[in-house]
Each structure stands twice: as structure tokens, then as C-alpha cells.
């Protein structure tokens, strides 16, 4: 599935980041925030904030700032995070258990409604969130029955692609892949690969440059 | 610590992504790759590949492509991933255990040399990678003694900021934060926050747009 080429994914990701400090400001009853303040809280520059938000129409008042509540409401509409998303987890090793227990998911509207594991020894085991681990062969029926929209893959490398194919065939519209390998984009299903080594490469690049300046 | 504003972080992250298929091409003895092919393998557009690589000087031959081995060597130099980085993990719950066992870290030169946990009941326990869990109070001495450069935080939300402050004070130059909260940038230490809900927000945005096209 192709993504809209007009709005960069980096913009979408920053828009999502902007919502974190806005939630804190709202709960501390701050009414207005300037692009400078929001930029500082998110560690980007103010021009970037203004440019990112301008993709989605006119927000804010020149010289005053953005209304915190209005901006947050708009961002949630843009990100379609003003609703609940029904998710499946596949793979209940350490990574899968960490994801199921992750406090931010349900807080932000991402709810696990079913859990699968390839290991027959784990099938039937209860999870702390009230779910019971199901077998992979139940993927086709349960994804449809429970109206799962997003599949989260936390299996070992060797199983990830086959699981992604099963999820896509069952009607899952998007996959967050937290396995150690990158999986292929599916025709009918968006794939987002989580890769910690990309974050580490980014840090290493900045550290390396600090130690020994490169001549371009 | 401030990052170099000239080369966008998104470019650094894509450069890191480009290295994945290049490694596969190298192991299958492919000598040359076009920007079109590399772009296809990484799901970006070819102009993006050429623009990203142009930040770092002249690569490739017009009409032919890039030498796979040379390009990979250059990327590793750019990312300073042609060396080993010594890392500490703090927090050995499910997330920490998943990270310690993650096969891609050591493969890409990121090696855990020490592990800490705030829970006194876990201190002294052996890990599968041969390390033994140490107490937080040993952070100041062990970070220096073992020449740790990067700290990976996988504690619970409430402990993450204090752990980041301890790591930075002990001389850690960069932090990969995998805890559920964002931690503040440190004066002497780069911080990269891993936030799965940003990836989910990105998927939700694209799914939501598909269901109900937004008028800009």
C-alpha cells in the first residue's frame, strides 16, 4: 500500500511528538503555547513546528501562539488518534510481553484485543491484560471476528515474514514489526518496521562526528 | 548537546536503512546497484537516495550506479559503525531482556558490556550474554572503568529520568531511552527516545486517511 507522498512521514512523526508536551500543558491548565515554547519542549526548531502544522491548515494566532486544547484536538484528528485502534500481538517472548504491558499503548487508544504465539506450549496461557494466548492457526478467523486493524509482530526473525503474510491475508490493514528483521511491504497492508539499531546508528553518527570532525 | 543542524536526522536514519539491503547484496555478490534499485529495496524514491548520499560527497557513476562494497564502506564510515560501541543496559524487565538478547545489536557493533537493575532482588543474577546484573550505585564507577559510551534505559517510567541523570553524570555520551516516558536532553549527553506510539500514530494517520480522505 502506498503512502501519501505529499506530507513527509517525518512531519507525521513530529506532529505525533508535539502532542506529548501539549497533553502535559493541558493537564497543568496552560491555555496558550508559542511555537518557540513548543519547539523547545520537543527539541526541534520553531520554524519546523510552524512548517509542520501548516501542512494541515491554519492554526494559531501570529504573535500569540496556539490554543493548547484546540491544537491538541486538531492533532488528534489529523493522526486519527481520537478513536480506539484494535490490535493483535503475535509473539509473546520478552519483547511481546513488554509491548502488551506497555502503559502508553492503551493510554493513546491502541488496545490489544487478541494475542497469538507460534509455540504450542504457550497457547492457553493467560496474560496480565486478561487475554489468553491463541494459536497461529486461529489468526484468519479471530482477526476478522475481533475486527483487528493493526498487527504487532514480536516473533523471532525466522517467523516474522510468514506471520506478516498471515496477518495481511486475514485482513489486517497495518503492521508494526518489532521483530529483528525488516519485513516486506504488503499489497493490502501498511508496514512500519521498528529498528533500534537505526536509533543507535543516529547516536553513533553524532558521537563520532563530535570525536573526529569529518571534512565533507 | 546540540546536533549538527545541517544534515537532517531523517537523512541519517535513511542512510542507516540503506545499509541493510546493501549488506544482503554484498553477501549475494552483487557488485553494482542503481539508485532506483536501492530506493525500491528501501521503499523511498530514487531522488531521495541520491539527495541523501550527496550530503556526504560524490558517490556512484551516472547511468551505472553505486559499487555495493564501496557504498557500504562509505556508509559505515559516515555512521561511525565501522567500530564497536560499548553499551550499558539499565532495567532488566521484559524490555531490557529483549534488548540484551536482540541479535542485531552485536551484529552491528553495539555490545552490552554491563547491566544494571534498580531491584536489589535482581542484582547478582546472570544473563544469557554472560553478564551479571549490577546495582545502580555501581553506575558511577563501572561506566568509567568499562569505558561505556552509550546507555540503554529500559526501566519503568518513574525511574527513567533519575537513571538518565546518573548515566550522564558518570560520563555516558549518549542514551537510547526505551522506557515509557520521554527523558530530558542532557547537557553533556545525547538522548534518543524510542516511542512505539509514534510509529502507531504514523500508521493510524495513513489508515485513517484511507478510510476517510481529508480535505486540506
Coordinates of C-alpha atoms in Angstrom, one line a residue:
Chain A
X1 CA 0.0 0.0 0.0
X2 CA 1.4 3.4 -0.9
X3 CA 1.6 6.3 1.4
X4 CA 0.6 9.8 0.5
X5 CA 3.8 11.3 -0.9
X6 CA 2.8 14.9 -0.2
X7 CA 3.2 15.0 3.6
X8 CA 6.5 13.5 4.7
X9 CA 6.4 10.7 7.3
X10 CA 8.9 12.8 9.3
X11 CA 6.3 15.5 9.6
X12 CA 3.6 13.0 10.8
X13 CA 6.1 11.7 13.4
X14 CA 6.9 15.2 14.7
X15 CA 3.2 16.0 14.8
X16 CA 2.8 12.9 17.0
X17 CA 5.7 14.1 19.2
X18 CA 4.2 17.6 19.6
X19 CA 1.1 16.0 21.2
X20 CA 3.1 14.7 24.2
X21 CA 4.0 18.1 25.8
X22 CA 0.6 19.5 24.8
X23 CA -1.0 16.8 26.9
X24 CA 1.1 17.9 29.9
X25 CA 0.4 21.6 29.3
X26 CA -3.3 20.8 29.1
X27 CA -3.3 19.0 32.4
X28 CA -1.4 21.9 34.1
X29 CA -4.1 24.2 32.7
X30 CA -1.9 26.2 30.4
X31 CA -4.1 27.8 27.8
X32 CA -1.7 29.1 25.1
X33 CA 1.7 27.9 23.8
X34 CA 4.0 29.7 21.4
X35 CA 5.8 27.8 18.6
X36 CA 9.1 28.7 20.3
X37 CA 8.0 27.1 23.6
X38 CA 6.5 24.0 21.8
X39 CA 9.7 23.7 19.7
X40 CA 11.9 23.9 22.9
X41 CA 9.8 21.2 24.6
X42 CA 10.1 18.9 21.5
X43 CA 13.8 19.7 20.8
X44 CA 13.1 21.0 17.2
X45 CA 13.3 24.5 15.9
X46 CA 10.3 26.9 15.9
X47 CA 10.3 27.2 12.1
X48 CA 9.9 23.4 11.8
X49 CA 6.9 23.5 14.2
X50 CA 5.2 26.2 12.1
X51 CA 6.0 24.4 8.8
X52 CA 4.8 21.0 10.0
X53 CA 1.5 22.4 11.3
X54 CA 1.0 24.5 8.1
X55 CA 0.5 21.3 6.1
X56 CA -2.8 20.8 7.8
X57 CA -4.2 24.3 7.5
X58 CA -4.1 27.4 9.6
X59 CA -3.5 27.1 13.4
X60 CA -2.6 29.7 15.9
X61 CA -2.5 33.4 16.1
X62 CA 0.5 35.4 14.9
X63 CA 2.4 36.9 17.9
X64 CA 0.3 35.0 20.4
X65 CA 0.6 31.3 19.8
X66 CA -1.6 28.2 19.7
X67 CA -4.5 27.4 21.9
X68 CA -3.3 24.3 23.7
X69 CA -6.7 22.5 23.8
X70 CA -7.6 23.4 20.2
X71 CA -4.2 22.4 18.8
X72 CA -4.3 19.0 20.7
X73 CA -7.8 18.3 19.4
X74 CA -6.7 19.1 15.8
X75 CA -3.6 17.0 16.1
X76 CA -5.6 14.0 17.3
X77 CA -8.0 14.5 14.4
X78 CA -5.0 14.6 12.0
X79 CA -3.5 11.5 13.4
X80 CA -6.9 9.8 13.8
X81 CA -5.9 9.1 17.4
X82 CA -9.2 10.4 18.6
X83 CA -10.6 6.9 18.4
X84 CA -9.6 3.4 19.5
X85 CA -7.5 1.1 17.3
X86 CA -7.9 -2.7 17.8
X87 CA -4.6 -4.6 17.8
X88 CA -3.3 -8.1 17.8
X89 CA 0.1 -9.1 19.2
X90 CA 2.0 -12.1 17.7
X91 CA 4.9 -13.5 19.7
X92 CA 4.9 -13.4 23.5
X93 CA 8.6 -13.6 24.3
X94 CA 10.3 -10.8 26.2
X95 CA 9.6 -8.2 23.5
X96 CA 5.9 -9.2 23.1
X97 CA 5.3 -9.2 26.9
X98 CA 7.0 -5.7 27.1
X99 CA 4.6 -4.4 24.4
X100 CA 1.5 -5.9 25.9
X101 CA 2.3 -4.4 29.3
X102 CA 3.4 -1.0 27.8
X103 CA 1.4 1.7 29.6
X104 CA 1.4 4.1 26.7
X105 CA -0.5 2.0 24.2
X106 CA -3.9 1.8 25.8
X107 CA -3.4 5.4 27.1
X108 CA -3.2 6.5 23.5
X109 CA -6.0 4.4 22.1
X110 CA -4.1 1.4 21.0
X111 CA -5.7 -1.7 22.5
X112 CA -4.6 -5.3 22.3
X113 CA -7.7 -7.4 21.8
X114 CA -6.0 -10.7 20.9
X115 CA -2.6 -12.4 21.4
X116 CA -1.0 -15.2 19.3
X117 CA 2.2 -17.3 19.7
X118 CA 3.8 -19.9 17.4
X119 CA 4.8 -22.0 20.4
X120 CA 2.1 -24.6 21.2
X121 CA 3.4 -24.8 24.7
X122 CA 2.4 -21.1 25.3
X123 CA -1.1 -21.4 23.8
X124 CA -3.8 -21.2 26.5
X125 CA -1.6 -19.2 28.9
X126 CA -3.2 -16.1 30.5
X127 CA -1.7 -12.6 30.1
X128 CA -1.8 -9.8 32.7
X129 CA -4.2 -7.8 30.5
X130 CA -6.8 -10.5 30.7
X131 CA -6.1 -12.1 27.3
X132 CA -5.3 -15.8 26.7
X133 CA -2.6 -16.8 24.2
X134 CA -4.1 -18.3 21.0
X135 CA -2.6 -20.5 18.3
X136 CA -1.4 -19.0 14.9
X137 CA -3.9 -21.2 13.1
X138 CA -6.7 -19.0 14.7
X139 CA -5.3 -15.9 13.0
X140 CA -7.7 -16.0 10.0
X141 CA -10.9 -16.4 12.0
X142 CA -10.0 -14.2 15.0
X143 CA -8.6 -11.2 13.1
X144 CA -12.0 -11.0 11.3
X145 CA -14.2 -11.8 14.2
X146 CA -12.5 -9.3 16.6
X147 CA -12.2 -6.6 13.9
X148 CA -8.4 -6.3 14.4
X149 CA -6.9 -3.4 12.3
X150 CA -3.3 -3.4 13.4
X151 CA -1.0 -6.4 13.9
X152 CA 2.1 -6.1 16.1
X153 CA 4.8 -8.7 15.4
X154 CA 7.3 -9.6 18.1
X155 CA 8.3 -13.1 17.0
X156 CA 11.8 -14.3 16.3
X157 CA 13.4 -13.3 13.0
X158 CA 12.6 -16.6 11.2
X159 CA 8.9 -16.4 11.7
X160 CA 8.2 -12.7 11.2
X161 CA 7.6 -12.7 7.4
X162 CA 5.3 -15.7 7.5
X163 CA 3.3 -14.1 10.3
X164 CA 3.1 -10.8 8.4
X165 CA 1.7 -12.7 5.4
X166 CA -0.9 -14.4 7.5
X167 CA -2.0 -11.1 9.2
X168 CA -2.3 -9.4 5.8
X169 CA -4.2 -12.3 4.3
X170 CA -6.6 -12.2 7.3
X171 CA -7.4 -8.5 6.6
X172 CA -5.1 -6.7 9.0
X173 CA -4.6 -3.2 7.5
X174 CA -1.3 -2.2 9.2
X175 CA 1.6 -4.0 10.8
X176 CA 4.0 -2.7 13.4
X177 CA 7.0 -5.0 13.1
X178 CA 9.2 -5.2 16.2
X179 CA 10.9 -8.5 15.2
X180 CA 14.7 -8.3 14.5
X181 CA 14.2 -8.4 10.6
X182 CA 12.6 -6.0 8.2
X183 CA 9.5 -7.4 6.6
X184 CA 8.3 -6.7 3.1
X185 CA 5.6 -4.2 2.3
X186 CA 2.3 -6.0 1.7
X187 CA -0.1 -5.0 -1.2
X188 CA -3.1 -4.5 1.1
X189 CA -1.3 -3.7 4.4
X190 CA 1.0 -0.9 5.6
X191 CA 4.2 -2.0 7.3
X192 CA 6.2 0.0 9.9
X193 CA 9.5 -1.6 10.9
X194 CA 10.8 -0.7 14.3
X195 CA 14.6 -1.0 14.3
X196 CA 16.5 0.1 17.4
X197 CA 19.9 -0.1 15.5
X198 CA 18.7 2.8 13.3
X199 CA 18.4 4.9 16.5
X200 CA 21.8 3.7 17.7
X201 CA 23.3 4.5 14.3
X202 CA 21.9 8.0 14.6
X203 CA 23.6 8.4 18.0
X204 CA 26.8 6.9 16.8
X205 CA 26.9 9.3 13.9
X206 CA 26.6 12.3 16.2
X207 CA 29.1 10.9 18.7
X208 CA 31.6 10.0 16.0
X209 CA 31.3 13.5 14.5
X210 CA 32.0 15.0 17.9
X211 CA 35.1 12.9 18.4
X212 CA 36.6 13.5 15.0
X213 CA 35.1 16.2 12.7
X214 CA 34.7 14.9 9.2
X215 CA 35.6 17.1 6.3
X216 CA 32.7 16.9 3.8
Chain B
X1 CA 24.2 18.5 23.5
X2 CA 23.3 20.0 20.1
X3 CA 23.2 18.1 16.9
X4 CA 24.6 19.3 13.7
X5 CA 21.7 21.2 12.1
X6 CA 23.0 20.9 8.5
X7 CA 22.3 17.2 7.9
X8 CA 18.7 16.2 8.9
X9 CA 18.3 13.3 11.3
X10 CA 15.9 11.8 8.8
X11 CA 18.8 11.6 6.3
X12 CA 21.0 9.9 8.9
X13 CA 18.2 7.4 9.6
X14 CA 17.7 6.6 5.9
X15 CA 21.4 6.3 5.4
X16 CA 21.3 3.7 8.1
X17 CA 18.4 1.9 6.4
X18 CA 20.2 1.9 3.1
X19 CA 22.9 -0.3 4.6
X20 CA 20.6 -3.2 5.3
X21 CA 19.9 -4.2 1.7
X22 CA 23.4 -3.4 0.8
X23 CA 24.7 -6.0 3.2
X24 CA 22.4 -8.6 1.6
X25 CA 23.5 -7.5 -1.9
X26 CA 27.2 -7.8 -0.8
X27 CA 26.6 -11.3 0.6
X28 CA 24.9 -12.4 -2.7
X29 CA 28.0 -11.0 -4.6
X30 CA 26.1 -8.2 -6.4
X31 CA 28.7 -5.7 -7.5
X32 CA 26.6 -2.7 -8.6
X33 CA 23.3 -1.2 -7.5
X34 CA 21.3 1.6 -9.1
X35 CA 19.7 4.4 -7.0
X36 CA 16.4 3.1 -8.4
X37 CA 17.0 -0.4 -7.2
X38 CA 18.3 0.7 -3.8
X39 CA 15.3 3.1 -3.5
X40 CA 12.9 0.2 -4.3
X41 CA 14.5 -2.1 -1.7
X42 CA 14.2 0.7 1.0
X43 CA 10.8 1.9 0.0
X44 CA 11.9 5.5 -0.7
X45 CA 12.1 7.3 -4.0
X46 CA 15.3 7.3 -6.1
X47 CA 15.7 11.1 -5.9
X48 CA 15.7 10.8 -2.1
X49 CA 18.5 8.2 -2.2
X50 CA 20.6 10.5 -4.4
X51 CA 19.9 13.6 -2.3
X52 CA 20.7 11.8 1.0
X53 CA 24.0 10.4 -0.3
X54 CA 25.0 13.7 -1.9
X55 CA 25.3 15.3 1.6
X56 CA 28.4 13.2 2.1
X57 CA 30.2 13.8 -1.2
X58 CA 30.2 12.2 -4.6
X59 CA 29.2 8.5 -4.8
X60 CA 28.3 6.4 -7.8
X61 CA 28.7 6.7 -11.5
X62 CA 25.9 8.4 -13.5
X63 CA 24.0 5.9 -15.6
X64 CA 25.6 2.9 -13.9
X65 CA 25.0 3.1 -10.2
X66 CA 26.9 2.6 -6.9
X67 CA 29.6 0.0 -6.2
X68 CA 27.9 -2.1 -3.5
X69 CA 31.1 -2.7 -1.4
X70 CA 32.3 0.9 -1.7
X71 CA 29.0 2.4 -0.8
X72 CA 28.6 0.2 2.2
X73 CA 32.1 1.0 3.4
X74 CA 31.4 4.7 3.0
X75 CA 28.1 4.5 4.8
X76 CA 29.7 2.7 7.7
X77 CA 32.4 5.4 7.9
X78 CA 29.6 8.1 7.8
X79 CA 27.7 6.4 10.6
X80 CA 30.9 5.5 12.5
X81 CA 29.5 2.0 12.6
X82 CA 32.9 0.6 11.4
X83 CA 33.9 0.3 15.1
X84 CA 32.5 -1.2 18.3
X85 CA 30.3 0.8 20.7
X86 CA 30.3 -0.2 24.4
X87 CA 26.9 0.0 25.9
X88 CA 25.2 -0.4 29.3
X89 CA 21.7 -1.6 29.8
X90 CA 19.7 -0.4 32.8
X91 CA 16.5 -2.2 33.7
X92 CA 16.2 -6.0 33.1
X93 CA 12.4 -6.4 32.9
X94 CA 10.8 -7.8 29.7
X95 CA 12.0 -4.9 27.5
X96 CA 15.6 -5.0 28.9
X97 CA 15.8 -8.7 28.4
X98 CA 14.5 -8.4 24.9
X99 CA 17.2 -5.7 24.1
X100 CA 20.1 -7.7 25.7
X101 CA 19.1 -10.8 23.6
X102 CA 18.4 -8.7 20.4
X103 CA 20.5 -10.4 17.7
X104 CA 21.0 -7.2 15.6
X105 CA 22.9 -5.2 18.3
X106 CA 26.1 -7.1 18.5
X107 CA 25.9 -7.9 14.7
X108 CA 26.1 -4.1 14.1
X109 CA 28.8 -3.3 16.6
X110 CA 26.7 -2.4 19.6
X111 CA 27.9 -4.5 22.5
X112 CA 26.4 -4.6 26.1
X113 CA 29.4 -4.7 28.5
X114 CA 27.4 -4.1 31.7
X115 CA 23.8 -4.5 33.0
X116 CA 22.2 -2.7 36.0
X117 CA 18.8 -3.0 37.7
X118 CA 17.1 -0.9 40.4
X119 CA 15.7 -4.0 42.0
X120 CA 18.0 -5.4 44.7
X121 CA 16.4 -8.8 44.3
X122 CA 17.8 -9.0 40.7
X123 CA 21.3 -7.9 41.5
X124 CA 23.8 -10.8 41.1
X125 CA 21.6 -12.7 38.6
X126 CA 23.3 -14.0 35.5
X127 CA 22.2 -13.0 32.0
X128 CA 22.4 -15.2 28.9
X129 CA 25.1 -13.0 27.4
X130 CA 27.5 -13.8 30.3
X131 CA 26.9 -10.6 32.2
X132 CA 25.8 -10.4 35.9
X133 CA 23.2 -7.8 36.9
X134 CA 24.8 -5.0 39.0
X135 CA 23.3 -2.4 41.4
X136 CA 22.5 1.2 40.3
X137 CA 25.0 2.5 42.9
X138 CA 27.8 0.9 40.8
X139 CA 26.9 3.1 37.8
X140 CA 29.5 5.9 38.5
X141 CA 32.4 3.5 38.9
X142 CA 31.6 0.9 36.3
X143 CA 30.6 3.3 33.5
X144 CA 34.1 4.8 33.8
X145 CA 36.0 1.6 34.4
X146 CA 34.4 -0.3 31.4
X147 CA 34.5 2.8 29.2
X148 CA 30.8 2.7 28.4
X149 CA 29.8 5.2 25.7
X150 CA 26.1 4.5 25.3
X151 CA 23.5 3.8 27.9
X152 CA 20.2 2.0 27.1
X153 CA 17.4 2.7 29.5
X154 CA 14.6 0.1 29.9
X155 CA 13.4 0.8 33.4
X156 CA 9.8 1.7 34.4
X157 CA 8.6 5.3 33.7
X158 CA 9.2 6.5 37.3
X159 CA 12.9 5.6 37.3
X160 CA 14.0 6.6 33.8
X161 CA 14.9 10.3 34.4
X162 CA 16.9 9.6 37.5
X163 CA 18.8 6.8 35.7
X164 CA 19.5 9.1 32.7
X165 CA 20.9 11.8 35.1
X166 CA 23.1 9.1 36.8
X167 CA 24.4 7.8 33.4
X168 CA 25.1 11.3 32.1
X169 CA 26.9 12.3 35.4
X170 CA 29.0 9.1 35.1
X171 CA 30.2 10.1 31.6
X172 CA 27.9 8.3 29.2
X173 CA 27.9 10.3 26.0
X174 CA 24.6 9.0 24.6
X175 CA 21.4 7.5 25.8
X176 CA 18.9 5.3 24.0
X177 CA 15.7 5.6 26.1
X178 CA 13.3 2.7 25.7
X179 CA 11.3 3.4 28.8
X180 CA 7.7 4.6 28.5
X181 CA 8.4 8.3 29.1
X182 CA 10.5 10.8 27.2
X183 CA 13.5 11.9 29.1
X184 CA 15.1 15.4 29.0
X185 CA 18.1 16.2 26.9
X186 CA 21.3 16.3 29.0
X187 CA 23.9 19.0 28.6
X188 CA 26.8 16.5 28.0
X189 CA 24.8 13.6 26.6
X190 CA 22.7 12.9 23.5
X191 CA 19.3 11.4 24.1
X192 CA 17.3 9.4 21.6
X193 CA 13.8 8.5 22.8
X194 CA 12.3 5.3 21.4
X195 CA 8.5 5.7 21.3
X196 CA 6.4 2.9 19.7
X197 CA 3.3 5.0 19.8
X198 CA 4.9 7.5 17.3
X199 CA 5.1 4.6 14.8
X200 CA 1.5 3.6 15.6
X201 CA 0.3 7.2 15.2
X202 CA 2.0 7.2 11.8
X203 CA 0.2 4.0 10.7
X204 CA -3.1 5.3 12.2
X205 CA -2.7 8.6 10.2
X206 CA -2.3 6.6 6.9
X207 CA -5.1 4.2 7.7
X208 CA -7.4 7.0 8.8
X209 CA -6.7 9.0 5.6
X210 CA -7.5 5.9 3.6
X211 CA -10.9 5.4 5.3
X212 CA -12.0 9.0 5.1
X213 CA -10.0 11.3 2.8
X214 CA -9.3 14.6 4.5
X215 CA -9.7 17.9 2.6
X216 CA -6.6 20.0 3.3

